[in-house]
Amino acid sequence: MTRFLFAIVILSSCMLCSCSLDSFMYNEQRLDAYVVSDSVIPSANREEVVFDSEGNRLYGFYIRQPDSLRIEPHHTIIYNHGNKDHITYYWTRVEYLYRAGFDVFVYDYRGFGRSEGVSSLAGLQADARAAWNYVASRPDVDSTLIVPYGFSLGGVPALMQASIIGKPHVLILESAFASTKVLLQSATVLDIPQSYLTRDEIDNLARISEISCPVLILHGDADAFIDIKASGQALYDAAKNPKAFVVVQGAGHEDVPTGLGTQAYIDRIMTFIRGN
């Protein structure tokens, strides 16, 4: 999709939803039950969990490596997903991280999947804290080896987890945006005031500069939704060392893992986490 067509999508959403980008940012999809594949992750190695966030019941899955395959030291990835759908939609991505040899916790923000509540920036931030606290409190988790992973909108909670909630081992961002202002300017190519489209101001660029852990940023150079130069490169430039930037040639917003090559993606994640 070209940036101009993306602009039309955003503007159409705004006109249908009281002139707000919030409905686009928090495009939640609700479920009555999760149906996930066991072709890669056996049912015995996953646990559906419920935890609390400001009185809302949030749902997630904790995926544990078999003891026979566990590699020490033992890292746990918190996967913060994108702005639409739910855990089932992102299950393939969870499988990639499981194949890389890590335990993974994936959860739905309030209003997404089975999770209760109404989506908002404040809610997203509270849910990020609740997810971190849940993972860090588990007796089978080393809290010094937690890795926040943020895809797209998930970059917001991942950056929060890395900057003001916990002390992560490393941080991984995929197709993340620098700020709502940059997102609107680079994606819509229209001069629309940010305040007209969203009540929330998100500044990932400022937050990443506060992070002291190693940072890995992945971004497709054909991403028509979130511009690689205005967001991916800008986030990389603002991050402290040690850091790495993987530009995936020809990849769009959602196909960074396949654009890089599934095994190459898995190897890159595994090498970065275990090498820092």
Short mmCIF file of C-alpha atoms in Angstrom, two decimals:
data_model
loop_
_atom_site.label_atom_id
_atom_site.label_comp_id
_atom_site.label_asym_id
_atom_site.label_seq_id
_atom_site.Cartn_x
_atom_site.Cartn_y
_atom_site.Cartn_z
CA MET A 1 0.00 0.00 0.00
CA THR A 2 1.37 3.43 -0.91
CA ARG A 3 1.62 6.18 1.68
CA PHE A 4 -1.08 8.15 -0.10
CA LEU A 5 -3.49 5.23 0.05
CA PHE A 6 -2.58 4.77 3.69
CA ALA A 7 -3.55 8.39 4.22
CA ILE A 8 -6.97 7.70 2.73
CA VAL A 9 -7.39 4.70 5.05
CA ILE A 10 -6.54 6.80 8.10
CA LEU A 11 -8.78 9.68 7.08
CA SER A 12 -11.65 7.33 6.34
CA SER A 13 -11.23 5.73 9.76
CA CYS A 14 -11.20 9.15 11.37
CA MET A 15 -14.42 10.24 9.67
CA LEU A 16 -16.15 7.03 10.69
CA CYS A 17 -14.87 7.17 14.27
CA SER A 18 -15.35 10.76 15.41
CA CYS A 19 -12.18 12.06 13.77
CA SER A 20 -9.77 10.05 15.89
CA LEU A 21 -6.69 8.02 15.09
CA ASP A 22 -7.24 6.17 18.35
CA SER A 23 -9.55 3.68 16.67
CA PHE A 24 -6.74 2.96 14.19
CA MET A 25 -4.03 2.82 16.86
CA TYR A 26 -6.07 0.50 19.07
CA ASN A 27 -7.86 -1.64 16.49
CA GLU A 28 -8.72 -4.38 18.92
CA GLN A 29 -10.38 -7.65 17.91
CA ARG A 30 -12.29 -9.58 20.59
CA LEU A 31 -12.46 -13.34 21.08
CA ASP A 32 -14.39 -15.81 23.21
CA ALA A 33 -11.60 -18.39 23.14
CA TYR A 34 -8.07 -18.79 21.77
CA VAL A 35 -7.37 -21.44 19.16
CA VAL A 36 -3.63 -21.86 18.58
CA SER A 37 -1.62 -24.43 16.70
CA ASP A 38 0.41 -27.11 18.48
CA SER A 39 2.47 -28.02 15.40
CA VAL A 40 5.54 -26.16 16.71
CA ILE A 41 4.70 -25.51 20.36
CA PRO A 42 3.21 -28.62 22.00
CA SER A 43 0.22 -27.97 24.23
CA ALA A 44 2.24 -29.35 27.15
CA ASN A 45 4.70 -26.46 26.75
CA ARG A 46 2.18 -23.63 26.83
CA GLU A 47 0.08 -22.29 29.66
CA GLU A 48 -2.87 -19.94 29.22
CA VAL A 49 -2.70 -17.43 32.04
CA VAL A 50 -4.86 -14.64 33.44
CA PHE A 51 -3.41 -11.65 35.27
CA ASP A 52 -4.71 -8.33 36.55
CA SER A 53 -4.20 -4.81 35.19
CA GLU A 54 -6.08 -2.11 37.10
CA GLY A 55 -8.98 -4.48 37.74
CA ASN A 56 -9.09 -5.78 34.16
CA ARG A 57 -8.49 -9.46 33.54
CA LEU A 58 -5.82 -9.80 30.86
CA TYR A 59 -5.10 -13.04 29.03
CA GLY A 60 -1.85 -14.43 27.75
CA PHE A 61 0.22 -17.54 27.14
CA TYR A 62 3.46 -18.47 28.81
CA ILE A 63 5.44 -20.76 26.51
CA ARG A 64 8.21 -22.77 28.13
CA GLN A 65 11.08 -24.61 26.47
CA PRO A 66 11.24 -28.35 27.21
CA ASP A 67 13.80 -29.08 29.90
CA SER A 68 15.66 -31.31 27.46
CA LEU A 69 16.16 -28.36 25.07
CA ARG A 70 16.66 -25.59 27.59
CA ILE A 71 19.80 -23.54 27.07
CA GLU A 72 21.27 -21.73 30.04
CA PRO A 73 21.31 -18.91 30.91
CA HIS A 74 17.53 -18.88 30.64
CA HIS A 75 16.02 -15.84 28.85
CA THR A 76 12.33 -14.97 28.62
CA ILE A 77 10.88 -12.79 25.86
CA ILE A 78 7.82 -10.63 26.50
CA TYR A 79 6.16 -10.26 23.09
CA ASN A 80 4.19 -7.00 22.76
CA HIS A 81 2.12 -7.30 19.59
CA GLY A 82 0.78 -4.81 17.08
CA ASN A 83 -2.30 -2.63 16.85
CA LYS A 84 -4.78 -5.19 15.59
CA ASP A 85 -6.08 -8.69 16.20
CA HIS A 86 -4.89 -10.80 19.11
CA ILE A 87 -2.63 -13.61 20.25
CA THR A 88 -3.95 -16.08 17.66
CA TYR A 89 -2.97 -13.73 14.81
CA TYR A 90 0.58 -13.41 16.14
CA TRP A 91 1.08 -17.06 17.06
CA THR A 92 3.44 -17.75 14.14
CA ARG A 93 5.75 -15.02 15.45
CA VAL A 94 5.67 -16.63 18.89
CA GLU A 95 6.65 -19.91 17.25
CA TYR A 96 9.71 -18.25 15.68
CA LEU A 97 10.90 -17.06 19.09
CA TYR A 98 10.22 -20.49 20.61
CA ARG A 99 12.27 -22.06 17.81
CA ALA A 100 15.09 -19.67 18.72
CA GLY A 101 15.26 -21.43 22.09
CA PHE A 102 13.55 -18.92 24.39
CA ASP A 103 10.63 -18.96 26.75
CA VAL A 104 8.00 -16.50 25.50
CA PHE A 105 5.18 -14.62 27.16
CA VAL A 106 2.59 -13.19 24.76
CA TYR A 107 -0.46 -11.32 26.00
CA ASP A 108 -3.42 -9.30 24.77
CA TYR A 109 -3.77 -5.68 25.86
CA ARG A 110 -7.08 -4.62 27.38
CA GLY A 111 -9.83 -4.73 24.78
CA PHE A 112 -7.93 -7.22 22.60
CA GLY A 113 -8.74 -10.93 22.34
CA ARG A 114 -10.22 -12.14 25.63
CA SER A 115 -8.75 -9.31 27.70
CA GLU A 116 -11.18 -7.03 29.48
CA GLY A 117 -11.35 -3.25 29.32
CA VAL A 118 -11.17 -0.45 26.75
CA SER A 119 -8.01 0.36 24.78
CA SER A 120 -6.12 3.60 25.41
CA LEU A 121 -2.53 4.78 25.80
CA ALA A 122 -2.87 4.88 29.60
CA GLY A 123 -4.30 1.36 29.51
CA LEU A 124 -1.53 0.14 27.21
CA GLN A 125 1.08 1.49 29.61
CA ALA A 126 -0.62 -0.06 32.63
CA ASP A 127 -0.87 -3.39 30.80
CA ALA A 128 2.84 -3.22 29.94
CA ARG A 129 3.64 -2.87 33.63
CA ALA A 130 1.25 -5.69 34.59
CA ALA A 131 2.78 -8.01 31.98
CA TRP A 132 6.33 -7.30 33.17
CA ASN A 133 5.34 -7.80 36.81
CA TYR A 134 3.61 -11.07 36.01
CA VAL A 135 6.63 -12.47 34.16
CA ALA A 136 9.16 -11.21 36.71
CA SER A 137 7.15 -12.76 39.56
CA ARG A 138 7.18 -16.28 38.11
CA PRO A 139 9.48 -18.65 40.03
CA ASP A 140 10.73 -20.16 36.74
CA VAL A 141 11.89 -16.77 35.35
CA ASP A 142 15.24 -15.05 35.94
CA SER A 143 14.12 -11.40 36.18
CA THR A 144 17.57 -10.19 35.04
CA LEU A 145 17.17 -12.01 31.73
CA ILE A 146 13.82 -10.63 30.49
CA VAL A 147 13.71 -9.34 26.90
CA PRO A 148 10.89 -6.97 25.85
CA TYR A 149 10.07 -7.36 22.14
CA GLY A 150 7.83 -4.76 20.51
CA PHE A 151 6.26 -5.06 17.07
CA SER A 152 4.72 -1.89 15.59
CA LEU A 153 2.40 -0.45 18.27
CA GLY A 154 4.01 -2.99 20.61
CA GLY A 155 7.08 -0.79 20.57
CA VAL A 156 5.25 1.52 23.00
CA PRO A 157 4.84 -1.03 25.84
CA ALA A 158 8.22 -2.62 25.05
CA LEU A 159 10.00 0.73 25.39
CA MET A 160 8.13 1.44 28.59
CA GLN A 161 9.12 -1.95 29.99
CA ALA A 162 12.73 -1.24 29.11
CA SER A 163 12.90 2.36 30.30
CA ILE A 164 10.86 2.81 33.47
CA ILE A 165 9.44 -0.54 34.58
CA GLY A 166 12.25 -3.07 34.62
CA LYS A 167 15.90 -3.66 33.83
CA PRO A 168 15.81 -5.86 30.73
CA HIS A 169 18.67 -7.91 29.35
CA VAL A 170 18.15 -6.47 25.85
CA LEU A 171 15.35 -4.70 23.94
CA ILE A 172 14.11 -5.67 20.47
CA LEU A 173 11.96 -3.43 18.27
CA GLU A 174 10.44 -4.42 14.93
CA SER A 175 8.71 -1.94 12.61
CA ALA A 176 8.25 0.52 15.48
CA PHE A 177 7.39 4.20 15.04
CA ALA A 178 9.34 7.14 16.45
CA SER A 179 6.30 9.12 17.59
CA THR A 180 2.67 9.72 16.66
CA LYS A 181 3.77 13.02 15.10
CA VAL A 182 6.32 11.29 12.86
CA LEU A 183 3.88 8.49 12.11
CA LEU A 184 1.30 10.95 10.81
CA GLN A 185 3.81 13.05 8.88
CA SER A 186 5.64 10.17 7.21
CA ALA A 187 2.78 7.77 6.61
CA THR A 188 -0.03 10.04 5.55
CA VAL A 189 2.01 12.59 3.56
CA LEU A 190 -0.71 15.06 4.48
CA ASP A 191 -0.34 18.06 6.78
CA ILE A 192 -2.85 17.06 9.44
CA PRO A 193 -2.46 18.32 13.02
CA GLN A 194 -1.76 15.45 15.38
CA SER A 195 -4.30 16.72 17.89
CA TYR A 196 -7.03 16.41 15.24
CA LEU A 197 -6.41 12.70 14.90
CA THR A 198 -5.42 11.39 18.31
CA ARG A 199 -5.70 12.44 21.93
CA ASP A 200 -2.52 10.53 22.80
CA GLU A 201 0.98 11.82 22.17
CA ILE A 202 3.50 9.01 21.99
CA ASP A 203 7.22 9.81 21.85
CA ASN A 204 9.19 6.59 21.47
CA LEU A 205 12.18 8.59 20.27
CA ALA A 206 12.58 10.33 23.61
CA ARG A 207 12.06 7.10 25.55
CA ILE A 208 14.64 5.06 23.67
CA SER A 209 17.32 7.61 24.52
CA GLU A 210 16.77 6.78 28.21
CA ILE A 211 17.45 3.06 27.79
CA SER A 212 20.83 1.65 28.81
CA CYS A 213 20.46 -1.99 27.71
CA PRO A 214 21.53 -3.25 24.24
CA VAL A 215 18.95 -2.51 21.54
CA LEU A 216 18.18 -4.38 18.31
CA ILE A 217 16.00 -2.63 15.73
CA LEU A 218 14.57 -4.42 12.67
CA HIS A 219 12.74 -2.55 9.91
CA GLY A 220 11.77 -3.23 6.31
CA ASP A 221 12.92 -0.69 3.75
CA ALA A 222 9.60 -1.07 1.88
CA ASP A 223 7.43 -0.33 4.93
CA ALA A 224 4.69 1.98 3.61
CA PHE A 225 3.04 2.35 7.01
CA ILE A 226 5.97 3.34 9.19
CA ASP A 227 8.80 4.98 7.26
CA ILE A 228 12.17 3.38 7.89
CA LYS A 229 14.14 6.64 7.76
CA ALA A 230 11.79 8.73 9.91
CA SER A 231 11.22 5.96 12.46
CA GLY A 232 13.54 2.94 12.25
CA GLN A 233 16.69 4.92 11.51
CA ALA A 234 15.70 7.71 13.90
CA LEU A 235 15.14 5.25 16.75
CA TYR A 236 18.49 3.62 16.03
CA ASP A 237 20.29 6.97 15.99
CA ALA A 238 18.72 7.96 19.34
CA ALA A 239 19.55 4.66 21.06
CA LYS A 240 22.69 4.28 23.13
CA ASN A 241 25.40 1.73 22.38
CA PRO A 242 25.51 -1.19 22.17
CA LYS A 243 22.92 -1.31 19.42
CA ALA A 244 22.25 -2.93 16.06
CA PHE A 245 20.06 -1.99 13.10
CA VAL A 246 18.87 -4.63 10.65
CA VAL A 247 17.44 -3.21 7.42
CA VAL A 248 15.41 -5.90 5.65
CA GLN A 249 15.50 -5.32 1.91
CA GLY A 250 12.10 -5.38 0.24
CA ALA A 251 10.20 -6.08 3.46
CA GLY A 252 6.99 -4.24 4.27
CA HIS A 253 5.47 -3.54 7.65
CA GLU A 254 4.46 -7.07 8.65
CA ASP A 255 6.90 -9.31 6.78
CA VAL A 256 10.28 -8.56 8.35
CA PRO A 257 10.80 -12.17 9.57
CA THR A 258 9.95 -13.73 6.21
CA GLY A 259 11.66 -10.94 4.29
CA LEU A 260 14.88 -11.61 6.16
CA GLY A 261 14.29 -15.34 5.86
CA THR A 262 12.70 -17.28 8.70
CA GLN A 263 15.86 -19.09 9.78
CA ALA A 264 18.02 -15.99 9.33
CA TYR A 265 15.55 -14.05 11.47
CA ILE A 266 15.58 -16.73 14.18
CA ASP A 267 19.39 -16.83 14.11
CA ARG A 268 19.61 -13.03 14.32
CA ILE A 269 17.35 -12.88 17.37
CA MET A 270 19.17 -15.75 19.06
CA THR A 271 22.63 -14.28 18.38
CA PHE A 272 21.73 -10.83 19.62
CA ILE A 273 20.13 -12.02 22.86
CA ARG A 274 22.81 -14.56 23.73
CA GLY A 275 25.67 -12.32 22.60
CA ASN A 276 24.86 -9.45 24.98
#
